[in-house]
């Protein structure tokens, strides 16, 4: 169930971030239209001023969702000197186990 919630919340976060980025394009174009002499710099200022913090926030929110809803192969583990970290576990089958050859 956590995998479903995680993928749902991450997808919703990305869709909202993309819609806000589209709004940032329109706002930047509108603001650039007010100053025709420096329209490119005005567009870049508004567009990157909105989208960079927006995607940093989306990345932070995605990581919080991953910590809150770990997948089936993941769990939170207290690591020495690193604190609580999200780690992914994989169980090796007999065929995947490394063997040591002594001669």
mmCIF file with all atom_site columns, N, CA, C and O in Angstrom, residues 8-53:
data_model
loop_
_atom_site.group_PDB
_atom_site.id
_atom_site.type_symbol
_atom_site.label_atom_id
_atom_site.label_alt_id
_atom_site.label_comp_id
_atom_site.label_asym_id
_atom_site.label_entity_id
_atom_site.label_seq_id
_atom_site.pdbx_PDB_ins_code
_atom_site.Cartn_x
_atom_site.Cartn_y
_atom_site.Cartn_z
_atom_site.occupancy
_atom_site.B_iso_or_equiv
_atom_site.pdbx_formal_charge
_atom_site.auth_seq_id
_atom_site.auth_comp_id
_atom_site.auth_asym_id
_atom_site.auth_atom_id
_atom_site.pdbx_PDB_model_num
ATOM 1   N N  . UNK A 1 8  ? 1.440  7.780  -6.076  1.00 0.00 ? 8  UNK A N  1
ATOM 2   C CA . UNK A 1 8  ? 0.339  8.721  -6.259  1.00 0.00 ? 8  UNK A CA 1
ATOM 3   C C  . UNK A 1 8  ? 0.750  10.126 -5.817  1.00 0.00 ? 8  UNK A C  1
ATOM 4   O O  . UNK A 1 8  ? 0.571  11.096 -6.553  1.00 0.00 ? 8  UNK A O  1
ATOM 5   N N  . UNK A 1 9  ? 1.309  10.244 -4.614  1.00 0.00 ? 9  UNK A N  1
ATOM 6   C CA . UNK A 1 9  ? 1.681  11.564 -4.097  1.00 0.00 ? 9  UNK A CA 1
ATOM 7   C C  . UNK A 1 9  ? 2.821  12.191 -4.894  1.00 0.00 ? 9  UNK A C  1
ATOM 8   O O  . UNK A 1 9  ? 2.827  13.399 -5.116  1.00 0.00 ? 9  UNK A O  1
ATOM 9   N N  . UNK A 1 10 ? 3.779  11.386 -5.326  1.00 0.00 ? 10 UNK A N  1
ATOM 10  C CA . UNK A 1 10 ? 4.878  11.925 -6.132  1.00 0.00 ? 10 UNK A CA 1
ATOM 11  C C  . UNK A 1 10 ? 4.353  12.387 -7.491  1.00 0.00 ? 10 UNK A C  1
ATOM 12  O O  . UNK A 1 10 ? 4.749  13.447 -7.989  1.00 0.00 ? 10 UNK A O  1
ATOM 13  N N  . UNK A 1 11 ? 3.438  11.631 -8.079  1.00 0.00 ? 11 UNK A N  1
ATOM 14  C CA . UNK A 1 11 ? 2.853  12.028 -9.366  1.00 0.00 ? 11 UNK A CA 1
ATOM 15  C C  . UNK A 1 11 ? 2.059  13.323 -9.237  1.00 0.00 ? 11 UNK A C  1
ATOM 16  O O  . UNK A 1 11 ? 2.171  14.211 -10.088 1.00 0.00 ? 11 UNK A O  1
ATOM 17  N N  . UNK A 1 12 ? 1.279  13.443 -8.182  1.00 0.00 ? 12 UNK A N  1
ATOM 18  C CA . UNK A 1 12 ? 0.509  14.670 -7.963  1.00 0.00 ? 12 UNK A CA 1
ATOM 19  C C  . UNK A 1 12 ? 1.447  15.849 -7.742  1.00 0.00 ? 12 UNK A C  1
ATOM 20  O O  . UNK A 1 12 ? 1.218  16.945 -8.273  1.00 0.00 ? 12 UNK A O  1
ATOM 21  N N  . UNK A 1 13 ? 2.532  15.640 -6.992  1.00 0.00 ? 13 UNK A N  1
ATOM 22  C CA . UNK A 1 13 ? 3.506  16.708 -6.766  1.00 0.00 ? 13 UNK A CA 1
ATOM 23  C C  . UNK A 1 13 ? 4.121  17.167 -8.077  1.00 0.00 ? 13 UNK A C  1
ATOM 24  O O  . UNK A 1 13 ? 4.246  18.376 -8.328  1.00 0.00 ? 13 UNK A O  1
ATOM 25  N N  . UNK A 1 14 ? 4.492  16.241 -8.940  1.00 0.00 ? 14 UNK A N  1
ATOM 26  C CA . UNK A 1 14 ? 5.096  16.607 -10.221 1.00 0.00 ? 14 UNK A CA 1
ATOM 27  C C  . UNK A 1 14 ? 4.106  17.295 -11.156 1.00 0.00 ? 14 UNK A C  1
ATOM 28  O O  . UNK A 1 14 ? 4.466  18.235 -11.876 1.00 0.00 ? 14 UNK A O  1
ATOM 29  N N  . UNK A 1 15 ? 2.860  16.851 -11.158 1.00 0.00 ? 15 UNK A N  1
ATOM 30  C CA . UNK A 1 15 ? 1.852  17.495 -12.002 1.00 0.00 ? 15 UNK A CA 1
ATOM 31  C C  . UNK A 1 15 ? 1.613  18.927 -11.543 1.00 0.00 ? 15 UNK A C  1
ATOM 32  O O  . UNK A 1 15 ? 1.556  19.853 -12.365 1.00 0.00 ? 15 UNK A O  1
ATOM 33  N N  . UNK A 1 16 ? 1.493  19.138 -10.242 1.00 0.00 ? 16 UNK A N  1
ATOM 34  C CA . UNK A 1 16 ? 1.291  20.492 -9.711  1.00 0.00 ? 16 UNK A CA 1
ATOM 35  C C  . UNK A 1 16 ? 2.499  21.365 -10.012 1.00 0.00 ? 16 UNK A C  1
ATOM 36  O O  . UNK A 1 16 ? 2.352  22.535 -10.407 1.00 0.00 ? 16 UNK A O  1
ATOM 37  N N  . UNK A 1 17 ? 3.706  20.828 -9.861  1.00 0.00 ? 17 UNK A N  1
ATOM 38  C CA . UNK A 1 17 ? 4.912  21.609 -10.161 1.00 0.00 ? 17 UNK A CA 1
ATOM 39  C C  . UNK A 1 17 ? 4.964  21.985 -11.640 1.00 0.00 ? 17 UNK A C  1
ATOM 40  O O  . UNK A 1 17 ? 5.356  23.112 -11.981 1.00 0.00 ? 17 UNK A O  1
ATOM 41  N N  . UNK A 1 18 ? 4.567  21.078 -12.518 1.00 0.00 ? 18 UNK A N  1
ATOM 42  C CA . UNK A 1 18 ? 4.550  21.387 -13.947 1.00 0.00 ? 18 UNK A CA 1
ATOM 43  C C  . UNK A 1 18 ? 3.506  22.456 -14.284 1.00 0.00 ? 18 UNK A C  1
ATOM 44  O O  . UNK A 1 18 ? 3.755  23.333 -15.116 1.00 0.00 ? 18 UNK A O  1
ATOM 45  N N  . UNK A 1 19 ? 2.338  22.387 -13.659 1.00 0.00 ? 19 UNK A N  1
ATOM 46  C CA . UNK A 1 19 ? 1.324  23.412 -13.888 1.00 0.00 ? 19 UNK A CA 1
ATOM 47  C C  . UNK A 1 19 ? 1.782  24.775 -13.374 1.00 0.00 ? 19 UNK A C  1
ATOM 48  O O  . UNK A 1 19 ? 1.552  25.800 -14.027 1.00 0.00 ? 19 UNK A O  1
ATOM 49  N N  . UNK A 1 20 ? 2.437  24.791 -12.215 1.00 0.00 ? 20 UNK A N  1
ATOM 50  C CA . UNK A 1 20 ? 2.968  26.048 -11.701 1.00 0.00 ? 20 UNK A CA 1
ATOM 51  C C  . UNK A 1 20 ? 4.083  26.590 -12.589 1.00 0.00 ? 20 UNK A C  1
ATOM 52  O O  . UNK A 1 20 ? 4.222  27.805 -12.757 1.00 0.00 ? 20 UNK A O  1
ATOM 53  N N  . UNK A 1 21 ? 4.858  25.709 -13.181 1.00 0.00 ? 21 UNK A N  1
ATOM 54  C CA . UNK A 1 21 ? 5.907  26.152 -14.098 1.00 0.00 ? 21 UNK A CA 1
ATOM 55  C C  . UNK A 1 21 ? 5.294  26.752 -15.362 1.00 0.00 ? 21 UNK A C  1
ATOM 56  O O  . UNK A 1 21 ? 5.797  27.747 -15.890 1.00 0.00 ? 21 UNK A O  1
ATOM 57  N N  . UNK A 1 22 ? 4.217  26.176 -15.837 1.00 0.00 ? 22 UNK A N  1
ATOM 58  C CA . UNK A 1 22 ? 3.514  26.748 -16.983 1.00 0.00 ? 22 UNK A CA 1
ATOM 59  C C  . UNK A 1 22 ? 2.976  28.141 -16.635 1.00 0.00 ? 22 UNK A C  1
ATOM 60  O O  . UNK A 1 22 ? 3.075  29.069 -17.441 1.00 0.00 ? 22 UNK A O  1
ATOM 61  N N  . UNK A 1 23 ? 2.450  28.290 -15.433 1.00 0.00 ? 23 UNK A N  1
ATOM 62  C CA . UNK A 1 23 ? 2.017  29.601 -14.976 1.00 0.00 ? 23 UNK A CA 1
ATOM 63  C C  . UNK A 1 23 ? 3.185  30.578 -14.870 1.00 0.00 ? 23 UNK A C  1
ATOM 64  O O  . UNK A 1 23 ? 3.033  31.777 -15.145 1.00 0.00 ? 23 UNK A O  1
ATOM 65  N N  . UNK A 1 24 ? 4.355  30.072 -14.492 1.00 0.00 ? 24 UNK A N  1
ATOM 66  C CA . UNK A 1 24 ? 5.542  30.933 -14.413 1.00 0.00 ? 24 UNK A CA 1
ATOM 67  C C  . UNK A 1 24 ? 5.951  31.435 -15.786 1.00 0.00 ? 24 UNK A C  1
ATOM 68  O O  . UNK A 1 24 ? 6.402  32.572 -15.934 1.00 0.00 ? 24 UNK A O  1
ATOM 69  N N  . UNK A 1 25 ? 5.781  30.602 -16.822 1.00 0.00 ? 25 UNK A N  1
ATOM 70  C CA . UNK A 1 25 ? 6.078  31.037 -18.190 1.00 0.00 ? 25 UNK A CA 1
ATOM 71  C C  . UNK A 1 25 ? 5.150  32.178 -18.587 1.00 0.00 ? 25 UNK A C  1
ATOM 72  O O  . UNK A 1 25 ? 5.593  33.213 -19.117 1.00 0.00 ? 25 UNK A O  1
ATOM 73  N N  . UNK A 1 26 ? 3.858  32.029 -18.309 1.00 0.00 ? 26 UNK A N  1
ATOM 74  C CA . UNK A 1 26 ? 2.907  33.081 -18.660 1.00 0.00 ? 26 UNK A CA 1
ATOM 75  C C  . UNK A 1 26 ? 3.181  34.366 -17.880 1.00 0.00 ? 26 UNK A C  1
ATOM 76  O O  . UNK A 1 26 ? 3.125  35.461 -18.441 1.00 0.00 ? 26 UNK A O  1
ATOM 77  N N  . UNK A 1 27 ? 3.475  34.236 -16.595 1.00 0.00 ? 27 UNK A N  1
ATOM 78  C CA . UNK A 1 27 ? 3.767  35.422 -15.789 1.00 0.00 ? 27 UNK A CA 1
ATOM 79  C C  . UNK A 1 27 ? 5.037  36.113 -16.260 1.00 0.00 ? 27 UNK A C  1
ATOM 80  O O  . UNK A 1 27 ? 5.093  37.350 -16.349 1.00 0.00 ? 27 UNK A O  1
ATOM 81  N N  . UNK A 1 28 ? 6.051  35.334 -16.582 1.00 0.00 ? 28 UNK A N  1
ATOM 82  C CA . UNK A 1 28 ? 7.306  35.920 -17.062 1.00 0.00 ? 28 UNK A CA 1
ATOM 83  C C  . UNK A 1 28 ? 7.108  36.615 -18.406 1.00 0.00 ? 28 UNK A C  1
ATOM 84  O O  . UNK A 1 28 ? 7.669  37.693 -18.649 1.00 0.00 ? 28 UNK A O  1
ATOM 85  N N  . UNK A 1 29 ? 6.285  36.018 -19.283 1.00 0.00 ? 29 UNK A N  1
ATOM 86  C CA . UNK A 1 29 ? 6.006  36.663 -20.574 1.00 0.00 ? 29 UNK A CA 1
ATOM 87  C C  . UNK A 1 29 ? 5.208  37.949 -20.367 1.00 0.00 ? 29 UNK A C  1
ATOM 88  O O  . UNK A 1 29 ? 5.449  38.960 -21.053 1.00 0.00 ? 29 UNK A O  1
ATOM 89  N N  . UNK A 1 30 ? 4.282  37.941 -19.449 1.00 0.00 ? 30 UNK A N  1
ATOM 90  C CA . UNK A 1 30 ? 3.496  39.138 -19.157 1.00 0.00 ? 30 UNK A CA 1
ATOM 91  C C  . UNK A 1 30 ? 4.385  40.254 -18.619 1.00 0.00 ? 30 UNK A C  1
ATOM 92  O O  . UNK A 1 30 ? 4.275  41.406 -19.040 1.00 0.00 ? 30 UNK A O  1
ATOM 93  N N  . UNK A 1 31 ? 5.259  39.909 -17.685 1.00 0.00 ? 31 UNK A N  1
ATOM 94  C CA . UNK A 1 31 ? 6.152  40.922 -17.116 1.00 0.00 ? 31 UNK A CA 1
ATOM 95  C C  . UNK A 1 31 ? 7.155  41.422 -18.155 1.00 0.00 ? 31 UNK A C  1
ATOM 96  O O  . UNK A 1 31 ? 7.533  42.586 -18.149 1.00 0.00 ? 31 UNK A O  1
ATOM 97  N N  . UNK A 1 32 ? 7.597  40.549 -19.057 1.00 0.00 ? 32 UNK A N  1
ATOM 98  C CA . UNK A 1 32 ? 8.538  40.955 -20.101 1.00 0.00 ? 32 UNK A CA 1
ATOM 99  C C  . UNK A 1 32 ? 7.877  41.878 -21.108 1.00 0.00 ? 32 UNK A C  1
ATOM 100 O O  . UNK A 1 32 ? 8.542  42.724 -21.710 1.00 0.00 ? 32 UNK A O  1
ATOM 101 N N  . UNK A 1 33 ? 6.574  41.742 -21.281 1.00 0.00 ? 33 UNK A N  1
ATOM 102 C CA . UNK A 1 33 ? 5.851  42.607 -22.201 1.00 0.00 ? 33 UNK A CA 1
ATOM 103 C C  . UNK A 1 33 ? 5.760  44.044 -21.733 1.00 0.00 ? 33 UNK A C  1
ATOM 104 O O  . UNK A 1 33 ? 5.569  44.959 -22.528 1.00 0.00 ? 33 UNK A O  1
ATOM 105 N N  . UNK A 1 34 ? 5.906  44.263 -20.424 1.00 0.00 ? 34 UNK A N  1
ATOM 106 C CA . UNK A 1 34 ? 5.854  45.622 -19.875 1.00 0.00 ? 34 UNK A CA 1
ATOM 107 C C  . UNK A 1 34 ? 7.130  46.408 -20.129 1.00 0.00 ? 34 UNK A C  1
ATOM 108 O O  . UNK A 1 34 ? 7.119  47.636 -20.068 1.00 0.00 ? 34 UNK A O  1
ATOM 109 N N  . UNK A 1 35 ? 8.231  45.717 -20.360 1.00 0.00 ? 35 UNK A N  1
ATOM 110 C CA . UNK A 1 35 ? 9.496  46.422 -20.604 1.00 0.00 ? 35 UNK A CA 1
ATOM 111 C C  . UNK A 1 35 ? 10.125 45.876 -21.887 1.00 0.00 ? 35 UNK A C  1
ATOM 112 O O  . UNK A 1 35 ? 10.965 44.974 -21.838 1.00 0.00 ? 35 UNK A O  1
ATOM 113 N N  . UNK A 1 36 ? 9.746  46.422 -23.043 1.00 0.00 ? 36 UNK A N  1
ATOM 114 C CA . UNK A 1 36 ? 10.246 45.884 -24.313 1.00 0.00 ? 36 UNK A CA 1
ATOM 115 C C  . UNK A 1 36 ? 11.750 46.046 -24.493 1.00 0.00 ? 36 UNK A C  1
ATOM 116 O O  . UNK A 1 36 ? 12.377 45.269 -25.200 1.00 0.00 ? 36 UNK A O  1
ATOM 117 N N  . UNK A 1 37 ? 12.353 47.036 -23.862 1.00 0.00 ? 37 UNK A N  1
ATOM 118 C CA . UNK A 1 37 ? 13.789 47.264 -24.040 1.00 0.00 ? 37 UNK A CA 1
ATOM 119 C C  . UNK A 1 37 ? 14.613 46.142 -23.424 1.00 0.00 ? 37 UNK A C  1
ATOM 120 O O  . UNK A 1 37 ? 15.645 45.745 -23.967 1.00 0.00 ? 37 UNK A O  1
ATOM 121 N N  . UNK A 1 38 ? 14.182 45.635 -22.298 1.00 0.00 ? 38 UNK A N  1
ATOM 122 C CA . UNK A 1 38 ? 14.942 44.576 -21.621 1.00 0.00 ? 38 UNK A CA 1
ATOM 123 C C  . UNK A 1 38 ? 14.057 43.357 -21.393 1.00 0.00 ? 38 UNK A C  1
ATOM 124 O O  . UNK A 1 38 ? 14.019 42.796 -20.301 1.00 0.00 ? 38 UNK A O  1
ATOM 125 N N  . UNK A 1 39 ? 13.352 42.942 -22.425 1.00 0.00 ? 39 UNK A N  1
ATOM 126 C CA . UNK A 1 39 ? 12.377 41.869 -22.261 1.00 0.00 ? 39 UNK A CA 1
ATOM 127 C C  . UNK A 1 39 ? 13.029 40.522 -21.963 1.00 0.00 ? 39 UNK A C  1
ATOM 128 O O  . UNK A 1 39 ? 12.508 39.751 -21.167 1.00 0.00 ? 39 UNK A O  1
ATOM 129 N N  . UNK A 1 40 ? 14.185 40.238 -22.585 1.00 0.00 ? 40 UNK A N  1
ATOM 130 C CA . UNK A 1 40 ? 14.829 38.943 -22.347 1.00 0.00 ? 40 UNK A CA 1
ATOM 131 C C  . UNK A 1 40 ? 15.315 38.821 -20.910 1.00 0.00 ? 40 UNK A C  1
ATOM 132 O O  . UNK A 1 40 ? 15.103 37.790 -20.257 1.00 0.00 ? 40 UNK A O  1
ATOM 133 N N  . UNK A 1 41 ? 15.957 39.854 -20.423 1.00 0.00 ? 41 UNK A N  1
ATOM 134 C CA . UNK A 1 41 ? 16.450 39.780 -19.040 1.00 0.00 ? 41 UNK A CA 1
ATOM 135 C C  . UNK A 1 41 ? 15.305 39.761 -18.035 1.00 0.00 ? 41 UNK A C  1
ATOM 136 O O  . UNK A 1 41 ? 15.382 39.067 -17.019 1.00 0.00 ? 41 UNK A O  1
ATOM 137 N N  . UNK A 1 42 ? 14.224 40.491 -18.337 1.00 0.00 ? 42 UNK A N  1
ATOM 138 C CA . UNK A 1 42 ? 13.055 40.469 -17.447 1.00 0.00 ? 42 UNK A CA 1
ATOM 139 C C  . UNK A 1 42 ? 12.410 39.086 -17.449 1.00 0.00 ? 42 UNK A C  1
ATOM 140 O O  . UNK A 1 42 ? 12.045 38.566 -16.388 1.00 0.00 ? 42 UNK A O  1
ATOM 141 N N  . UNK A 1 43 ? 12.282 38.481 -18.636 1.00 0.00 ? 43 UNK A N  1
ATOM 142 C CA . UNK A 1 43 ? 11.720 37.135 -18.723 1.00 0.00 ? 43 UNK A CA 1
ATOM 143 C C  . UNK A 1 43 ? 12.560 36.146 -17.925 1.00 0.00 ? 43 UNK A C  1
ATOM 144 O O  . UNK A 1 43 ? 12.035 35.350 -17.147 1.00 0.00 ? 43 UNK A O  1
ATOM 145 N N  . UNK A 1 44 ? 13.884 36.170 -18.125 1.00 0.00 ? 44 UNK A N  1
ATOM 146 C CA . UNK A 1 44 ? 14.776 35.242 -17.411 1.00 0.00 ? 44 UNK A CA 1
ATOM 147 C C  . UNK A 1 44 ? 14.706 35.455 -15.910 1.00 0.00 ? 44 UNK A C  1
ATOM 148 O O  . UNK A 1 44 ? 14.705 34.487 -15.133 1.00 0.00 ? 44 UNK A O  1
ATOM 149 N N  . UNK A 1 45 ? 14.652 36.707 -15.486 1.00 0.00 ? 45 UNK A N  1
ATOM 150 C CA . UNK A 1 45 ? 14.583 37.006 -14.052 1.00 0.00 ? 45 UNK A CA 1
ATOM 151 C C  . UNK A 1 45 ? 13.326 36.419 -13.434 1.00 0.00 ? 45 UNK A C  1
ATOM 152 O O  . UNK A 1 45 ? 13.390 35.750 -12.396 1.00 0.00 ? 45 UNK A O  1
ATOM 153 N N  . UNK A 1 46 ? 12.182 36.655 -14.063 1.00 0.00 ? 46 UNK A N  1
ATOM 154 C CA . UNK A 1 46 ? 10.926 36.145 -13.515 1.00 0.00 ? 46 UNK A CA 1
ATOM 155 C C  . UNK A 1 46 ? 10.822 34.625 -13.648 1.00 0.00 ? 46 UNK A C  1
ATOM 156 O O  . UNK A 1 46 ? 10.417 33.947 -12.707 1.00 0.00 ? 46 UNK A O  1
ATOM 157 N N  . UNK A 1 47 ? 11.191 34.092 -14.815 1.00 0.00 ? 47 UNK A N  1
ATOM 158 C CA . UNK A 1 47 ? 11.035 32.659 -15.039 1.00 0.00 ? 47 UNK A CA 1
ATOM 159 C C  . UNK A 1 47 ? 11.929 31.838 -14.111 1.00 0.00 ? 47 UNK A C  1
ATOM 160 O O  . UNK A 1 47 ? 11.461 30.942 -13.411 1.00 0.00 ? 47 UNK A O  1
ATOM 161 N N  . UNK A 1 48 ? 13.223 32.146 -14.101 1.00 0.00 ? 48 UNK A N  1
ATOM 162 C CA . UNK A 1 48 ? 14.124 31.370 -13.248 1.00 0.00 ? 48 UNK A CA 1
ATOM 163 C C  . UNK A 1 48 ? 13.947 31.696 -11.774 1.00 0.00 ? 48 UNK A C  1
ATOM 164 O O  . UNK A 1 48 ? 14.201 30.856 -10.915 1.00 0.00 ? 48 UNK A O  1
ATOM 165 N N  . UNK A 1 49 ? 13.499 32.910 -11.480 1.00 0.00 ? 49 UNK A N  1
ATOM 166 C CA . UNK A 1 49 ? 13.216 33.270 -10.090 1.00 0.00 ? 49 UNK A CA 1
ATOM 167 C C  . UNK A 1 49 ? 12.056 32.484 -9.502  1.00 0.00 ? 49 UNK A C  1
ATOM 168 O O  . UNK A 1 49 ? 11.967 32.297 -8.294  1.00 0.00 ? 49 UNK A O  1
ATOM 169 N N  . UNK A 1 50 ? 11.160 32.030 -10.365 1.00 0.00 ? 50 UNK A N  1
ATOM 170 C CA . UNK A 1 50 ? 10.025 31.221 -9.896  1.00 0.00 ? 50 UNK A CA 1
ATOM 171 C C  . UNK A 1 50 ? 10.325 29.728 -9.998  1.00 0.00 ? 50 UNK A C  1
ATOM 172 O O  . UNK A 1 50 ? 10.062 28.965 -9.067  1.00 0.00 ? 50 UNK A O  1
ATOM 173 N N  . UNK A 1 51 ? 10.881 29.293 -11.131 1.00 0.00 ? 51 UNK A N  1
ATOM 174 C CA . UNK A 1 51 ? 11.012 27.850 -11.356 1.00 0.00 ? 51 UNK A CA 1
ATOM 175 C C  . UNK A 1 51 ? 12.110 27.189 -10.532 1.00 0.00 ? 51 UNK A C  1
ATOM 176 O O  . UNK A 1 51 ? 11.949 26.035 -10.134 1.00 0.00 ? 51 UNK A O  1
ATOM 177 N N  . UNK A 1 52 ? 13.209 27.883 -10.282 1.00 0.00 ? 52 UNK A N  1
ATOM 178 C CA . UNK A 1 52 ? 14.273 27.246 -9.487  1.00 0.00 ? 52 UNK A CA 1
ATOM 179 C C  . UNK A 1 52 ? 13.799 26.953 -8.068  1.00 0.00 ? 52 UNK A C  1
ATOM 180 O O  . UNK A 1 52 ? 13.926 25.810 -7.600  1.00 0.00 ? 52 UNK A O  1
ATOM 181 N N  . UNK A 1 53 ? 13.215 27.919 -7.330  1.00 0.00 ? 53 UNK A N  1
ATOM 182 C CA . UNK A 1 53 ? 12.685 27.558 -6.006  1.00 0.00 ? 53 UNK A CA 1
ATOM 183 C C  . UNK A 1 53 ? 11.539 26.558 -6.066  1.00 0.00 ? 53 UNK A C  1
ATOM 184 O O  . UNK A 1 53 ? 11.386 25.718 -5.172  1.00 0.00 ? 53 UNK A O  1
#
